[in-house]
Coordinates of C-alpha atoms in Angstrom, one line a residue:
X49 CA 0.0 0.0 0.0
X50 CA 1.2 3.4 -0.8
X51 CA 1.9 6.0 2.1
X52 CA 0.0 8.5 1.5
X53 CA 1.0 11.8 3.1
X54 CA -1.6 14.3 3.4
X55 CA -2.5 16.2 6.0
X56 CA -6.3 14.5 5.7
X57 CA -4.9 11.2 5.7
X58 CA -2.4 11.4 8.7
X59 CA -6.1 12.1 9.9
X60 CA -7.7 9.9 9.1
X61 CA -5.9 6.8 8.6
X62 CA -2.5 7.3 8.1
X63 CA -0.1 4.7 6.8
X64 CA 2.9 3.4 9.0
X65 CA 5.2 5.4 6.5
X66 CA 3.0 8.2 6.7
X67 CA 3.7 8.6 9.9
X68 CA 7.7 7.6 9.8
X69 CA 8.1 10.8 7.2
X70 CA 5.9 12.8 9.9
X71 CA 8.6 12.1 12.3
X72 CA 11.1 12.6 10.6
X73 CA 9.9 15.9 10.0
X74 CA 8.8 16.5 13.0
X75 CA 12.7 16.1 14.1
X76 CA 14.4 17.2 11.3
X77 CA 12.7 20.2 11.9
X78 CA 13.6 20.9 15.6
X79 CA 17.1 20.5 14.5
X80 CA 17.0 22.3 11.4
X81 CA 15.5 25.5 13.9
X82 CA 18.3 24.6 17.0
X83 CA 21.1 24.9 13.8
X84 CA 19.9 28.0 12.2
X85 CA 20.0 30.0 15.0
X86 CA 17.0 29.8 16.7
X87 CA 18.8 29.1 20.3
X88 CA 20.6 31.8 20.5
X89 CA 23.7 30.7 18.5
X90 CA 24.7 27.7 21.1
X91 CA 26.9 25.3 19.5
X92 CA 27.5 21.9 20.6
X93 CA 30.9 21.3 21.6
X94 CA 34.1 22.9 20.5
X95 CA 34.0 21.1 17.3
X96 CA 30.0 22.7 16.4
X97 CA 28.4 19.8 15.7
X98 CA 24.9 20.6 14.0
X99 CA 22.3 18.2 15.0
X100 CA 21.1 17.6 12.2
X101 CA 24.0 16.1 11.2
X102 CA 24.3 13.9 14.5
X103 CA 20.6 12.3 13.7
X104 CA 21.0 11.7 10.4
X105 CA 24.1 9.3 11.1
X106 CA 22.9 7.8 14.3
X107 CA 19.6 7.1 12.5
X108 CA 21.5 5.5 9.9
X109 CA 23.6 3.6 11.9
X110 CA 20.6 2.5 13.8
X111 CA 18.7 1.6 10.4
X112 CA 22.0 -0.5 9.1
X113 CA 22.5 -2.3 12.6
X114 CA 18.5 -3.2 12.5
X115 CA 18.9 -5.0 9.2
X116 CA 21.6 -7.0 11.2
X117 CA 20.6 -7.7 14.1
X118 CA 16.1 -8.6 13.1
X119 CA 17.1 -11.5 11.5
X120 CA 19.1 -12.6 14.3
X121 CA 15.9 -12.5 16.8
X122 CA 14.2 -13.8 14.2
X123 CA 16.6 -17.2 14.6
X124 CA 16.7 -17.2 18.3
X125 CA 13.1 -17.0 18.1
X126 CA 12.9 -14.1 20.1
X127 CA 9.1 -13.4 19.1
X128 CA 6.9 -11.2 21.4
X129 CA 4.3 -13.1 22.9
X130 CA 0.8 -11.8 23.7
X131 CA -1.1 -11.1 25.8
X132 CA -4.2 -12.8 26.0
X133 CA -6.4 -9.7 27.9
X134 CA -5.1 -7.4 25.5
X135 CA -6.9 -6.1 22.7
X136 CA -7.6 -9.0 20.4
X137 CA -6.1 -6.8 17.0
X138 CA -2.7 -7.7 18.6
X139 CA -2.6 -11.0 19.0
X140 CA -1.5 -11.2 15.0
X141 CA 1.5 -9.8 16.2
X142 CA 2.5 -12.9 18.2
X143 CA 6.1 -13.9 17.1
X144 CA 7.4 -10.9 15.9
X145 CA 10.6 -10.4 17.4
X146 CA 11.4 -8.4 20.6
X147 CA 14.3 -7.0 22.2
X148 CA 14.8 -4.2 19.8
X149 CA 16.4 -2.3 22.5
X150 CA 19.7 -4.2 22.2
X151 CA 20.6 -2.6 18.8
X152 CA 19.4 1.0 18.9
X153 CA 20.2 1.7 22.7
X154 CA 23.8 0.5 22.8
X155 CA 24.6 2.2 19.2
X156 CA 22.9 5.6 20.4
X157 CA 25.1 5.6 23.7
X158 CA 28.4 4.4 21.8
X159 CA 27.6 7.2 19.4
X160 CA 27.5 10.1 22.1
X161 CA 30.4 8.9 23.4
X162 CA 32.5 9.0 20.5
X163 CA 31.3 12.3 19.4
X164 CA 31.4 14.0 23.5
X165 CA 35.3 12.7 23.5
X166 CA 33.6 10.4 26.0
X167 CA 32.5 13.3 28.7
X168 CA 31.9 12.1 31.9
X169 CA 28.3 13.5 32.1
X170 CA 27.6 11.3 28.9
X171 CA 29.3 8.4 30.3
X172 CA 26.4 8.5 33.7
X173 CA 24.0 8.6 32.1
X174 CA 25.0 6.6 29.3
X175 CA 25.9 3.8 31.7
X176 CA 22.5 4.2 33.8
X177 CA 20.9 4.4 30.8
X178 CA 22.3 0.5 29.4
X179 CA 21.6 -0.7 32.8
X180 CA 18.1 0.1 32.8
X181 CA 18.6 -1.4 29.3
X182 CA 20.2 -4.2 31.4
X183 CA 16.7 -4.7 33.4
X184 CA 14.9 -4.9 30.4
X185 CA 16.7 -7.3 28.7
X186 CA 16.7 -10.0 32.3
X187 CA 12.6 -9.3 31.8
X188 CA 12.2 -9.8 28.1
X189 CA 14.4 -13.2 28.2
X190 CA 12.7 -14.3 31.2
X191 CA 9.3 -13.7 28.9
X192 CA 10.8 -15.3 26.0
X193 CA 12.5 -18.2 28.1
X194 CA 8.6 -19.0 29.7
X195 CA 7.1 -18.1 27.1
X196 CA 4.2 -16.3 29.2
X197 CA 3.9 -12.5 29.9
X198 CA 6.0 -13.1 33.4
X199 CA 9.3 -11.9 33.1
X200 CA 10.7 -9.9 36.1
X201 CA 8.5 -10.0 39.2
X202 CA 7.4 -5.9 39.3
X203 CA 9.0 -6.0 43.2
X204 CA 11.9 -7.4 41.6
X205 CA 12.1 -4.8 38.6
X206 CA 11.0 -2.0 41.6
X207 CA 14.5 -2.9 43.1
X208 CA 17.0 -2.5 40.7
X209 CA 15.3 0.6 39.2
X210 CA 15.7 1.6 42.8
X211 CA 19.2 0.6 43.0
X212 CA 20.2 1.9 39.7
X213 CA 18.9 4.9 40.6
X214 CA 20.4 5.8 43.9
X215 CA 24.3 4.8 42.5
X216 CA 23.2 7.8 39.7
X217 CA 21.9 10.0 42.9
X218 CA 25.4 9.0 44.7
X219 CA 27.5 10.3 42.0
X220 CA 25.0 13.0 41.8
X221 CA 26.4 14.1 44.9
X222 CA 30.0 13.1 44.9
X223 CA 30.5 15.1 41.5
X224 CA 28.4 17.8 41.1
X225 CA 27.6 21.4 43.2
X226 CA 25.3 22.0 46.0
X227 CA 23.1 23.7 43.5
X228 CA 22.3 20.3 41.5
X229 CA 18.9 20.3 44.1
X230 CA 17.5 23.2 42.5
X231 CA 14.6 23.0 39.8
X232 CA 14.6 25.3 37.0
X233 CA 11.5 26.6 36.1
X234 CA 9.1 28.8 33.7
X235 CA 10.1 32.2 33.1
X236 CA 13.4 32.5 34.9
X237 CA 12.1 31.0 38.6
X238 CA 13.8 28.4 39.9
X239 CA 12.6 25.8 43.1
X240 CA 15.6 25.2 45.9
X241 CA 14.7 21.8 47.0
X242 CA 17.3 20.8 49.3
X243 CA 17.5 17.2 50.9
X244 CA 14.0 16.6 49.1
X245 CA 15.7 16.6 46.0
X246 CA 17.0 13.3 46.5
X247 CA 14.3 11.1 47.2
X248 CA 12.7 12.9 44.2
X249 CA 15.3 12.3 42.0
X250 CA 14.6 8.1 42.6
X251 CA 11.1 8.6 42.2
X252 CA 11.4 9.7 38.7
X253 CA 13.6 7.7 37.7
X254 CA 11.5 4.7 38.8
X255 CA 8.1 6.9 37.1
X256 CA 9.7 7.8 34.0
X257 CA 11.4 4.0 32.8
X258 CA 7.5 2.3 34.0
X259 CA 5.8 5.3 32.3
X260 CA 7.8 4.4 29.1
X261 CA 7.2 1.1 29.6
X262 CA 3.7 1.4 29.5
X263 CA 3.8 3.7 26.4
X264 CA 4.9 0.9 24.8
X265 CA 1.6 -1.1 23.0
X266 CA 1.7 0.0 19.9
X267 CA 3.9 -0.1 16.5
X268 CA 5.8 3.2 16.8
X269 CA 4.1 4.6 19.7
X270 CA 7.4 4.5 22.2
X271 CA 9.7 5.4 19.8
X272 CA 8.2 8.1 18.4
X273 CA 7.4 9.9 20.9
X274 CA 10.6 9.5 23.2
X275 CA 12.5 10.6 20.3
X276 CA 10.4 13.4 19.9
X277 CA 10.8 14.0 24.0
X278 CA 14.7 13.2 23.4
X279 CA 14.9 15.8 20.8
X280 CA 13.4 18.7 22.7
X281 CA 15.2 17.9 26.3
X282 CA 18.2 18.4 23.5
X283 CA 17.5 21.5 22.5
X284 CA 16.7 22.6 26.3
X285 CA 19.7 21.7 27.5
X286 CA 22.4 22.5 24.6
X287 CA 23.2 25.9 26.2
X288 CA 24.6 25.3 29.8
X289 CA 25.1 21.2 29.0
X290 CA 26.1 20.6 25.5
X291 CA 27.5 17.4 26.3
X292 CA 24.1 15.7 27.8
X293 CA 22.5 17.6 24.5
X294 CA 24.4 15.2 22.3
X295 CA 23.6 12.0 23.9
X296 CA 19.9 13.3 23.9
X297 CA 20.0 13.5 20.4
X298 CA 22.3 10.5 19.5
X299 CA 19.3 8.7 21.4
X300 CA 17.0 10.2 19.7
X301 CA 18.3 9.5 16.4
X302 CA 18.5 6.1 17.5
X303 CA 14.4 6.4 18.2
X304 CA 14.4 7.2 15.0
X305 CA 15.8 4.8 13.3
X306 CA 14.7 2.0 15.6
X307 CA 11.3 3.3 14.3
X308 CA 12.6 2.8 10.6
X309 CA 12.0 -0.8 11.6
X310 CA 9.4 -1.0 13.9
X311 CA 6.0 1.7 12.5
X312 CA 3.0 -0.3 11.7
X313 CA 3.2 -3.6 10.6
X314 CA 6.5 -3.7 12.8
X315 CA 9.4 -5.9 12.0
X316 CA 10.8 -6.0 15.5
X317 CA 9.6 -4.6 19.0
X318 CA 11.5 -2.6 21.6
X319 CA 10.8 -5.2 24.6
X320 CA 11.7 -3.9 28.2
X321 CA 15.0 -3.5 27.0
X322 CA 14.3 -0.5 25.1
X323 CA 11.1 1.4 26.9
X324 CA 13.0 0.9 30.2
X325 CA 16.3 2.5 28.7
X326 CA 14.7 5.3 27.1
X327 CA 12.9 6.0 30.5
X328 CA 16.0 5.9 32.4
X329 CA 18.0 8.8 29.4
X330 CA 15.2 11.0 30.5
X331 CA 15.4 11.0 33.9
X332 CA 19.1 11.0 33.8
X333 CA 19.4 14.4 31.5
X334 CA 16.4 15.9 33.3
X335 CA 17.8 15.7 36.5
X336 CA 22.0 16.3 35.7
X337 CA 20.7 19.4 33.9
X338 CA 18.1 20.4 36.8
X339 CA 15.0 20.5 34.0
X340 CA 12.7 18.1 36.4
X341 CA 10.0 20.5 35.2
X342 CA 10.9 21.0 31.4
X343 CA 11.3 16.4 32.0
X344 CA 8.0 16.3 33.5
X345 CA 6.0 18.5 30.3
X346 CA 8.0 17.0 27.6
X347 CA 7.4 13.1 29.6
X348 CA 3.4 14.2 29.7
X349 CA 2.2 11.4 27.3
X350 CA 4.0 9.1 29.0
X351 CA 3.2 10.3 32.7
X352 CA -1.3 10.1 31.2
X353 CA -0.4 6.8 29.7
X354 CA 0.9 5.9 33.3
X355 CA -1.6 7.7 35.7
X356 CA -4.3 5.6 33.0
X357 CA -3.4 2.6 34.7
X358 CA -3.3 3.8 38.2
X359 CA -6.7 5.5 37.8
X360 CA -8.5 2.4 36.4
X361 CA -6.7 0.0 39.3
X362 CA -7.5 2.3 41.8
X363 CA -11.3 2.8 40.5
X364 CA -11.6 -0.9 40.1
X365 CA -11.2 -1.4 43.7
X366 CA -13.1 1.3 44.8
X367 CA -15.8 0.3 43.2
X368 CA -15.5 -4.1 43.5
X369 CA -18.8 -5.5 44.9
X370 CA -19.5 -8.5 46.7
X371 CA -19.2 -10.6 44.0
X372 CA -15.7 -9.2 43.4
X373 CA -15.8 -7.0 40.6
X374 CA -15.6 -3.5 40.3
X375 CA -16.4 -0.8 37.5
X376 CA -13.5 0.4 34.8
X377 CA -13.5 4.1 34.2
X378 CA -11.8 2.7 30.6
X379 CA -12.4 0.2 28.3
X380 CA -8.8 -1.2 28.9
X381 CA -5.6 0.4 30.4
X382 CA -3.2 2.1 29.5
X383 CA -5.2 4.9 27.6
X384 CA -3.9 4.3 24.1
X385 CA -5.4 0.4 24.6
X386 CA -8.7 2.5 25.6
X387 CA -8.8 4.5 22.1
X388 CA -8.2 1.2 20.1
X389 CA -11.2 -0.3 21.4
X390 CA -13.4 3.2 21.0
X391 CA -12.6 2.5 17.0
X392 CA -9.7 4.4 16.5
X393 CA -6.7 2.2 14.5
X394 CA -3.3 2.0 15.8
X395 CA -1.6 4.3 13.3
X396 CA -4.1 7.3 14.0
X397 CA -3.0 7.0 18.0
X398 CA 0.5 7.0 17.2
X399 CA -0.2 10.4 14.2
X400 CA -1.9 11.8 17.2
X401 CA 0.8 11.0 20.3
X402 CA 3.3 12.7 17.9
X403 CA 1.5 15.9 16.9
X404 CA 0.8 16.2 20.9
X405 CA 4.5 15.0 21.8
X406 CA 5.9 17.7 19.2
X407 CA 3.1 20.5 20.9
X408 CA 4.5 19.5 24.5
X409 CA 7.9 20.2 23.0
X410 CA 7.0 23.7 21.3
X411 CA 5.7 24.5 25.0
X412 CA 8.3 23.7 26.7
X413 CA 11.3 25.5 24.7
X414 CA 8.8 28.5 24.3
X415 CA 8.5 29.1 28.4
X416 CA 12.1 28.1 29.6
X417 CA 14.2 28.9 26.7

């Protein structure tokens, strides 16, 4: 079938190309704007590396390591397996290999090294970033291995989030200035939060890698829209951290290209090991560059896609009657599971969740650039 790219389509029922050309645009555009000037004439490094140039070769790189590494899943029978209370459109998808996250994430972080002269705020959170990756990977091979939707236990996951997270927080405070606790926000104002930062600081990074998680139901969904998330906490922070810009946008362009693979009908999912990677980048950037509030607009999606499931747990319960069952305030959790069964088709969430994701970017650079 032939993408078909106007605006009325994207619409309506846009094509999973359509929508891989509408992010690329999307992205190509925010860089195209950082490089002409539109930040104030920050440059990235001593060597001024324009970022257009930086995703157009990690995306590559991403693209040409995908066409490697599918086929490999493919023989390990890595396939994604179902499940069974989900909505009944996806269980076509059964077999089509997982994991994604091993090829895109490692290239991304290898990338920003290289082109940072290996930085030692790229290397944190590059390395917290691959061990989130890490936790992933133990959950989607203990999926694959019992071929059920157990993998990690979510007490078990809980912990090494936790873990990973308060070694980042330690080097938080062994490396960096008293002022790391303070919050910058709209307009100029900025929030002093003291010892409070800290237990903060593991609470998003535990949010943000399950919020991405969740995200992650639909061909396109999670990448798109972290890379679009990637790309704008880039352009945020280019002026005071140029370093954690990069490795924003080297994952970003690996987003991209993972998507080159994986829009509707996807060749290969991003399992844990990816959504639970890109979570981690987020929170890392966001809190080494003190933009918890810029993490938190540009993370919105993600954070609704997240408080969906809390809200219809916690209404479920509220509301269970004697015979054990309670009312849903959806027709299935997370929300973009809800829109599928209201009629909408997986490519016009994912149109949607970019144009939104790209709006929560424009917001963001407009009030604390």
């Amino acid at each position: 079938m032939e993408a078909n790219f106007s605006p009325a389509s994207l619409l309506r029922n846009p094509s999973g190309k359509a929508l891989l050309v509408l992010l690329t645009i999307l992205l190509g555009g925010l860089g195209i704007s950082f490089d002409q000037g539109l930040s104030q004439g920050t440059a990235l490094l001593d060597a001024a590396i324009p970022i257009t140039v930086i995703l157009v070769v990690g995306a590559l790189v991403t693209v040409g390591c995908g066409y490697g590494v599918i086929p490999v899943l493919r023989r390990l029978k890595a396939g994604q397996v179902i499940q069974e209370d989900g909505p009944q459109s996806h269980l076509k998808k059964a077999g089509t290999p997982t994991m994604g996250g091993i090829f895109f994430v490692p290239v991304a972080v290898l990338l920003a090294w290289l082109w940072t002269g290996f930085s030692p705020e790229a290397i944190a959170v590059g390395l917290l970033t691959l061990f989130y990756g890490f936790i992933g990977w133990i959950d989607d091979w203990e999926i694959l291995r019992r071929k059920s939707n157990k993998g990690l236990t979510p007490r078990m996951k809980m912990i090494w989030q936790t873990v990973g997270a308060v070694v980042f927080c330690a080097w938080l405070l062994w490396s960096q200035p008293t002022g790391i606790t303070t919050v910058a926000l709209p307009f100029g104002l900025s929030l002093p939060l003291g010892l409070a930062f800290w237990p903060l600081a593991i609470f998003v990074f535990t949010a943000e890698s399950n919020a991405t998680n969740i995200t992650d139901g639909v061909d396109g969904l999670a990448g798109g829209t972290g890379a679009i998330a990637l790309m704008g906490l880039a352009l945020l922070v280019a002026p005071t951290h140029p370093a954690l810009a990069v490795f924003a946008v080297c994952l970003s362009a690996g987003c991209l290209g993972f998507v080159f693979h994986n829009h509707n009908p996807a060749k290969v999912f991003m399992g844990d090991t990816g959504s639970l990677a890109l979570g981690g980048a987020l929170a890392a950037v966001g809190l080494l560059s003190q933009n918890l509030w810029a993490l938190f607009i540009l993370s919105g999606l993600f954070f609704v896609e997240s408080l969906s499931v809390i809200a219809q747990v916690s209404y479920y319960k509220a509301t269970k009657g004697p015979d054990g069952k309670g009312k849903r305030l959806f027709r299935m959790a997370p929300y973009h599971h809800h829109l599928e069964l209201s009629g909408w088709t997986e490519t016009q969430i994912v149109g949607i969740f970019y144009i939104v994701s790209f709006g929560l970017v424009v917001v963001t650079l407009l009030t604390l650039l």
